[in-house]
PDB file of C-alpha atoms in Angstrom:
ATOM      1  CA  MET A1424       0.402  -0.173   0.680  1.00 50.00           C
ATOM      2  CA  SER A1425       1.874   3.333  -0.994  1.00 70.00           C
ATOM      3  CA  THR A1426       1.902   6.397   1.270  1.00 74.00           C
ATOM      4  CA  THR A1427      -0.451   8.224   0.034  1.00 75.00           C
ATOM      5  CA  ASN A1428      -2.860   5.222   0.408  1.00 80.00           C
ATOM      6  CA  GLN A1429      -2.026   5.094   4.523  1.00 86.00           C
ATOM      7  CA  LEU A1430      -2.523   8.949   4.864  1.00 85.00           C
ATOM      8  CA  SER A1431      -5.540   8.505   3.557  1.00 85.00           C
ATOM      9  CA  SER A1432      -6.968   5.835   5.098  1.00 88.00           C
ATOM     10  CA  HIS A1433      -5.655   7.276   8.571  1.00 89.00           C
ATOM     11  CA  LEU A1434      -7.522  10.750   7.924  1.00 90.00           C
ATOM     12  CA  GLN A1435     -10.948   8.606   6.972  1.00 88.00           C
ATOM     13  CA  GLU A1436     -10.351   6.957  10.012  1.00 89.00           C
ATOM     14  CA  GLN A1437      -9.580  10.233  12.217  1.00 91.00           C
ATOM     15  CA  PHE A1438     -12.282  12.295  10.581  1.00 93.00           C
ATOM     16  CA  HIS A1439     -15.197  10.341  11.440  1.00 90.00           C
ATOM     17  CA  HIS A1440     -15.298  11.349  14.562  1.00 92.00           C
ATOM     18  CA  TYR A1441     -14.803  15.731  13.535  1.00 94.00           C
ATOM     19  CA  THR A1442     -18.781  17.891  13.657  1.00 95.00           C
ATOM     20  CA  VAL A1443     -19.892  18.338  10.278  1.00 96.00           C
ATOM     21  CA  ASN A1444     -18.640  22.534  11.034  1.00 96.00           C
ATOM     22  CA  GLU A1445     -15.231  20.693  12.420  1.00 95.00           C
ATOM     23  CA  LEU A1446     -15.103  19.064   8.940  1.00 95.00           C
ATOM     24  CA  ILE A1447     -16.275  22.402   7.345  1.00 95.00           C
ATOM     25  CA  THR A1448     -13.381  24.276   8.614  1.00 95.00           C
ATOM     26  CA  ILE A1449     -11.133  22.272   7.644  1.00 92.00           C
ATOM     27  CA  ASN A1450     -12.414  22.350   3.943  1.00 93.00           C
ATOM     28  CA  ASN A1451     -11.827  26.322   3.913  1.00 94.00           C
ATOM     29  CA  ASP A1452      -8.560  26.055   5.760  1.00 91.00           C
ATOM     30  CA  ILE A1453      -7.063  23.805   3.125  1.00 90.00           C
ATOM     31  CA  VAL A1454      -9.017  25.429   0.047  1.00 90.00           C
ATOM     32  CA  GLU A1455      -7.770  29.371   1.561  1.00 89.00           C
ATOM     33  CA  ASN A1456      -4.056  27.726   2.676  1.00 85.00           C
ATOM     34  CA  LYS A1457      -2.097  27.929  -0.773  1.00 76.00           C
ATOM     35  CA  VAL A1458       0.804  26.178   0.953  1.00 76.00           C
ATOM     36  CA  TRP A1459      -0.203  22.373   1.241  1.00 72.00           C
ATOM     37  CA  GLY A1460       1.647  21.181  -1.718  1.00 73.00           C
ATOM     38  CA  SER A1461       0.774  17.020  -3.227  1.00 73.00           C
ATOM     39  CA  SER A1462      -1.234  16.093   0.317  1.00 81.00           C
ATOM     40  CA  ARG A1463      -3.625  18.881  -0.037  1.00 84.00           C
ATOM     41  CA  SER A1464      -6.171  16.906  -2.128  1.00 86.00           C
ATOM     42  CA  THR A1465      -5.016  14.130   0.026  1.00 87.00           C
ATOM     43  CA  PHE A1466      -6.438  16.169   3.151  1.00 90.00           C
ATOM     44  CA  ARG A1467      -9.774  17.448   1.158  1.00 91.00           C
ATOM     45  CA  ASN A1468     -10.777  13.930  -0.443  1.00 91.00           C
ATOM     46  CA  ALA A1469     -10.735  12.125   3.152  1.00 93.00           C
ATOM     47  CA  VAL A1470     -12.489  15.056   4.675  1.00 95.00           C
ATOM     48  CA  LEU A1471     -15.068  15.000   1.947  1.00 95.00           C
ATOM     49  CA  LYS A1472     -16.029  11.553   2.112  1.00 94.00           C
ATOM     50  CA  ALA A1473     -16.140  12.284   6.090  1.00 95.00           C
ATOM     51  CA  LEU A1474     -18.949  14.400   5.355  1.00 96.00           C
ATOM     52  CA  ALA A1475     -20.727  12.623   3.388  1.00 96.00           C
ATOM     53  CA  GLN A1476     -20.352   9.879   5.311  1.00 94.00           C
ATOM     54  CA  LYS A1477     -22.530  12.210   8.067  1.00 96.00           C
ATOM     55  CA  GLY A1478     -25.184  12.306   4.951  1.00 96.00           C
ATOM     56  CA  ILE A1479     -24.255  16.017   3.606  1.00 97.00           C
ATOM     57  CA  ASP A1480     -24.823  16.560   0.472  1.00 97.00           C
ATOM     58  CA  LEU A1481     -21.763  17.803  -2.039  1.00 97.00           C
ATOM     59  CA  SER A1482     -23.563  18.100  -5.400  1.00 96.00           C
ATOM     60  CA  PRO A1483     -23.208  21.453  -5.405  1.00 96.00           C
ATOM     61  CA  ILE A1484     -19.703  21.460  -5.582  1.00 96.00           C
ATOM     62  CA  ILE A1485     -19.086  17.786  -7.864  1.00 95.00           C
ATOM     63  CA  SER A1486     -20.139  18.121 -11.152  1.00 94.00           C
ATOM     64  CA  LYS A1487     -19.380  15.333 -13.875  1.00 92.00           C
ATOM     65  CA  GLU A1488     -18.651  16.906 -17.611  1.00 88.00           C
ATOM     66  CA  ASP A1489     -17.985  14.450 -20.077  1.00 92.00           C
ATOM     67  CA  GLY A1490     -17.128  12.062 -18.226  1.00 92.00           C
ATOM     68  CA  PHE A1491     -14.734  13.166 -15.373  1.00 94.00           C
ATOM     69  CA  THR A1492     -15.412  13.724 -12.014  1.00 92.00           C
ATOM     70  CA  VAL A1493     -14.731  17.856 -10.751  1.00 93.00           C
ATOM     71  CA  ILE A1494     -14.360  18.911  -7.758  1.00 93.00           C
ATOM     72  CA  GLN A1495     -15.106  23.134  -6.708  1.00 93.00           C
ATOM     73  CA  ILE A1496     -11.616  23.689  -4.570  1.00 91.00           C
ATOM     74  CA  VAL A1497     -13.529  26.627  -2.807  1.00 94.00           C
ATOM     75  CA  LYS A1498     -14.463  27.259   0.405  1.00 95.00           C
ATOM     76  CA  VAL A1499     -18.917  25.933   1.536  1.00 97.00           C
ATOM     77  CA  LYS A1500     -20.640  26.461   3.964  1.00 97.00           C
ATOM     78  CA  LEU A1501     -23.726  24.098   5.308  1.00 97.00           C
ATOM     79  CA  GLU A1502     -27.440  24.715   4.024  1.00 96.00           C
ATOM     80  CA  ASN A1503     -30.223  22.692   4.080  1.00 96.00           C
ATOM     81  CA  ASN A1504     -27.720  19.418   4.891  1.00 96.00           C
ATOM     82  CA  SER A1505     -25.924  20.316   1.705  1.00 96.00           C
ATOM     83  CA  LEU A1506     -22.597  21.892   0.923  1.00 95.00           C
ATOM     84  CA  ILE A1507     -23.076  25.429  -0.648  1.00 95.00           C
ATOM     85  CA  PRO A1508     -20.164  27.289  -2.347  1.00 95.00           C
ATOM     86  CA  VAL A1509     -18.435  30.301  -0.883  1.00 93.00           C
ATOM     87  CA  CYS A1510     -17.914  33.232  -3.462  1.00 77.00           C
TER      88      CYS A1510
END
């Protein structure tokens, strides 16, 4: 198993215990801070998976275009159990 996969699994286990508001704060910090480097996507992916597991609707920031899944890299807020982009 690669180091990235191990980190992703570890983060998903840890983020399972976070509240929705804590996960949103982490997402917004990741998006705002451009210094993360290659680990940024691993952290954000784990945050989004944890939010999805808590029943949060991610569809306002995720779309399919030409057969590819596109995830907007934006700050978000919770509204009616959905993540809404904050511009």
